[in-house]
Amino acid sequence: MEALRYLFKASSERQSESDLMLREAEALSVADASPTPGFVEFIEACKETGRPLVVVSNNSPEAVSAFLESHDLTSLVDGVFGCSTDSPELIKPHPYLLELTLKELPVRPSDCLMVDDSVTDIQAAKAVDVLVVGYANQLGKAESFRSQGRNAITEDMTELAREIWPTKPVK
């Protein structure tokens, strides 16, 4: 994303070319990507307990949708919100994507929960008053999240699935 921001600032008239190159690279990476351990159980728990789930990503919505389709997860997700082609400045930590998402959902920000693995995403969630769980999937992330005032931290997505749907046996 930093490269996209740089290209936009250095040569904004070529921003559409830069954006196309980034989206093509994202599409290629989908082929090699696999779900985070516990992610499938988490989104299944959300679906089975009637909790709407949307994906808000700095990646393109096309790449996110392709990932979900390639793992047969599309039916578990109620929406995908991704990086705008208008400006790379509108990616998280800018709250634009979350504000857009909240306008589309029939819920208040205080009724939402965001689970994410980056400090910038936690900053975006805090900007719109959404509760956030920091997913510390790498060494040192938990400490970074503590400094950001997150609401909770987990190192295991299956832990979240168990909290949402305690009666379902989770692997």
Tab-separated table of C-alpha atoms in Angstrom:
chain	number	residue	atom	x	y	z
A	1	MET	CA	0.000	0.000	0.000
A	2	GLU	CA	2.888	2.352	0.701
A	3	ALA	CA	4.054	1.816	-2.884
A	4	LEU	CA	0.610	2.752	-4.176
A	5	ARG	CA	0.575	5.899	-2.046
A	6	TYR	CA	4.022	6.849	-3.322
A	7	LEU	CA	3.055	6.305	-6.957
A	8	PHE	CA	-0.124	8.336	-6.503
A	9	LYS	CA	1.810	11.259	-5.032
A	10	ALA	CA	4.681	11.040	-7.518
A	11	SER	CA	2.525	10.668	-10.585
A	12	SER	CA	-1.191	10.950	-9.886
A	13	GLU	CA	-2.016	10.920	-13.615
A	14	ARG	CA	-0.732	7.322	-13.697
A	15	GLN	CA	-2.679	6.267	-10.639
A	16	SER	CA	-5.101	4.107	-12.624
A	17	GLU	CA	-2.181	2.138	-14.088
A	18	SER	CA	-0.680	1.686	-10.626
A	19	ASP	CA	-4.009	0.577	-9.231
A	20	LEU	CA	-4.470	-1.945	-12.048
A	21	MET	CA	-1.000	-3.398	-11.427
A	22	LEU	CA	-1.721	-3.723	-7.712
A	23	ARG	CA	-5.086	-5.415	-8.327
A	24	GLU	CA	-3.487	-7.865	-10.764
A	25	ALA	CA	-0.812	-8.728	-8.178
A	26	GLU	CA	-3.505	-9.255	-5.536
A	27	ALA	CA	-5.424	-11.556	-7.873
A	28	LEU	CA	-2.286	-13.659	-8.403
A	29	SER	CA	-1.638	-13.906	-4.660
A	30	VAL	CA	-5.128	-15.291	-4.051
A	31	ALA	CA	-4.096	-18.534	-5.738
A	32	ASP	CA	-1.476	-19.165	-3.039
A	33	ALA	CA	-3.396	-17.854	-0.032
A	34	SER	CA	-5.105	-20.043	2.508
A	35	PRO	CA	-7.442	-19.076	5.351
A	36	THR	CA	-5.923	-18.113	8.674
A	37	PRO	CA	-6.201	-20.998	11.155
A	38	GLY	CA	-9.534	-20.672	12.947
A	39	PHE	CA	-10.960	-18.173	10.437
A	40	VAL	CA	-13.386	-20.637	8.865
A	41	GLU	CA	-14.627	-21.735	12.285
A	42	PHE	CA	-15.052	-18.084	13.289
A	43	ILE	CA	-17.128	-17.115	10.252
A	44	GLU	CA	-19.162	-20.337	10.532
A	45	ALA	CA	-19.897	-19.445	14.173
A	46	CYS	CA	-20.986	-15.946	13.129
A	47	LYS	CA	-23.293	-17.321	10.440
A	48	GLU	CA	-24.802	-20.050	12.616
A	49	THR	CA	-25.550	-17.633	15.460
A	50	GLY	CA	-27.115	-14.990	13.197
A	51	ARG	CA	-24.314	-12.451	13.337
A	52	PRO	CA	-23.749	-10.621	10.061
A	53	LEU	CA	-20.140	-10.726	8.938
A	54	VAL	CA	-18.493	-8.482	6.390
A	55	VAL	CA	-14.896	-8.292	5.246
A	56	VAL	CA	-13.330	-4.831	5.198
A	57	SER	CA	-9.946	-4.910	3.517
A	58	ASN	CA	-7.276	-2.629	2.120
A	59	ASN	CA	-7.120	-5.149	-0.717
A	60	SER	CA	-9.408	-4.846	-3.688
A	61	PRO	CA	-12.921	-6.226	-3.235
A	62	GLU	CA	-12.284	-8.394	-6.316
A	63	ALA	CA	-9.277	-10.052	-4.657
A	64	VAL	CA	-11.166	-10.634	-1.398
A	65	SER	CA	-14.157	-12.083	-3.264
A	66	ALA	CA	-11.882	-14.335	-5.318
A	67	PHE	CA	-10.250	-15.604	-2.115
A	68	LEU	CA	-13.630	-16.337	-0.540
A	69	GLU	CA	-14.839	-18.088	-3.694
A	70	SER	CA	-11.680	-20.192	-4.009
A	71	HIS	CA	-12.254	-21.547	-0.488
A	72	ASP	CA	-16.039	-21.892	-0.826
A	73	LEU	CA	-16.666	-19.279	1.878
A	74	THR	CA	-18.799	-16.772	-0.034
A	75	SER	CA	-22.064	-17.971	1.505
A	76	LEU	CA	-20.713	-17.233	5.003
A	77	VAL	CA	-19.994	-13.571	4.308
A	78	ASP	CA	-22.630	-10.857	4.030
A	79	GLY	CA	-20.491	-8.309	2.220
A	80	VAL	CA	-17.045	-7.282	1.044
A	81	PHE	CA	-15.691	-3.751	1.249
A	82	GLY	CA	-12.285	-3.094	-0.243
A	83	CYS	CA	-9.789	-0.516	-1.333
A	84	SER	CA	-11.189	2.381	-3.313
A	85	THR	CA	-9.763	3.143	-6.728
A	86	ASP	CA	-10.357	6.834	-6.041
A	87	SER	CA	-7.396	7.419	-3.769
A	88	PRO	CA	-4.882	5.306	-1.881
A	89	GLU	CA	-5.290	7.807	0.951
A	90	LEU	CA	-8.678	6.234	1.740
A	91	ILE	CA	-7.267	2.936	2.993
A	92	LYS	CA	-7.037	2.084	6.663
A	93	PRO	CA	-6.023	3.698	9.015
A	94	HIS	CA	-8.283	6.242	7.304
A	95	PRO	CA	-11.789	5.382	8.540
A	96	TYR	CA	-13.382	5.684	5.042
A	97	LEU	CA	-13.847	1.930	4.467
A	98	LEU	CA	-15.374	1.402	7.887
A	99	GLU	CA	-17.629	4.437	7.525
A	100	LEU	CA	-18.810	3.115	4.155
A	101	THR	CA	-19.416	-0.320	5.664
A	102	LEU	CA	-21.349	1.081	8.615
A	103	LYS	CA	-23.626	3.044	6.274
A	104	GLU	CA	-24.530	-0.225	4.525
A	105	LEU	CA	-25.168	-2.283	7.644
A	106	PRO	CA	-28.390	-2.116	9.652
A	107	VAL	CA	-26.435	-1.859	12.934
A	108	ARG	CA	-24.858	0.809	15.112
A	109	PRO	CA	-21.046	0.973	15.403
A	110	SER	CA	-21.361	0.029	19.074
A	111	ASP	CA	-22.973	-3.274	17.999
A	112	CYS	CA	-20.043	-4.183	15.751
A	113	LEU	CA	-16.800	-5.990	16.386
A	114	MET	CA	-13.738	-5.789	14.179
A	115	VAL	CA	-11.088	-8.495	14.277
A	116	ASP	CA	-7.829	-7.526	12.658
A	117	ASP	CA	-4.115	-8.118	12.674
A	118	SER	CA	-2.683	-4.655	12.079
A	119	VAL	CA	-2.209	-1.499	14.113
A	120	THR	CA	-3.560	0.677	11.282
A	121	ASP	CA	-6.800	-1.280	11.222
A	122	ILE	CA	-7.183	-0.927	14.975
A	123	GLN	CA	-6.737	2.820	14.543
A	124	ALA	CA	-9.487	2.862	11.900
A	125	ALA	CA	-11.865	0.917	14.156
A	126	LYS	CA	-11.243	3.273	17.061
A	127	ALA	CA	-11.924	6.279	14.799
A	128	VAL	CA	-15.492	5.040	14.179
A	129	ASP	CA	-16.120	3.702	17.707
A	130	VAL	CA	-16.151	0.033	16.745
A	131	LEU	CA	-14.959	-2.514	19.297
A	132	VAL	CA	-11.831	-4.272	18.127
A	133	VAL	CA	-10.030	-7.533	18.837
A	134	GLY	CA	-6.393	-7.513	17.836
A	135	TYR	CA	-5.412	-10.814	16.242
A	136	ALA	CA	-1.786	-11.266	17.290
A	137	ASN	CA	-0.708	-13.721	14.617
A	138	GLN	CA	2.991	-12.858	14.863
A	139	LEU	CA	5.514	-12.359	17.622
A	140	GLY	CA	5.413	-8.815	19.001
A	141	LYS	CA	1.957	-7.913	17.710
A	142	ALA	CA	0.248	-8.335	21.077
A	143	GLU	CA	2.475	-5.650	22.577
A	144	SER	CA	1.800	-3.310	19.638
A	145	PHE	CA	-1.933	-3.837	20.073
A	146	ARG	CA	-1.758	-3.131	23.810
A	147	SER	CA	-0.265	0.264	23.039
A	148	GLN	CA	-3.185	1.050	20.682
A	149	GLY	CA	-5.921	0.652	23.256
A	150	ARG	CA	-7.606	-2.334	21.598
A	151	ASN	CA	-10.562	-3.884	23.417
A	152	ALA	CA	-9.104	-7.407	23.468
A	153	ILE	CA	-6.303	-9.490	21.980
A	154	THR	CA	-6.286	-13.081	20.801
A	155	GLU	CA	-3.627	-15.290	19.303
A	156	ASP	CA	-6.138	-17.904	18.198
A	157	MET	CA	-9.153	-17.337	15.938
A	158	THR	CA	-10.736	-20.572	17.180
A	159	GLU	CA	-10.911	-18.912	20.611
A	160	LEU	CA	-13.212	-16.301	19.079
A	161	ALA	CA	-15.309	-19.007	17.427
A	162	ARG	CA	-15.740	-20.720	20.811
A	163	GLU	CA	-16.827	-17.437	22.423
A	164	ILE	CA	-19.465	-16.850	19.743
A	165	TRP	CA	-20.746	-20.401	19.550
A	166	PRO	CA	-19.755	-22.218	22.753
A	167	THR	CA	-21.926	-25.291	22.100
A	168	LYS	CA	-20.246	-26.200	18.792
A	169	PRO	CA	-17.168	-28.379	19.031
A	170	VAL	CA	-14.318	-26.460	17.384
A	171	LYS	CA	-11.199	-28.174	16.143
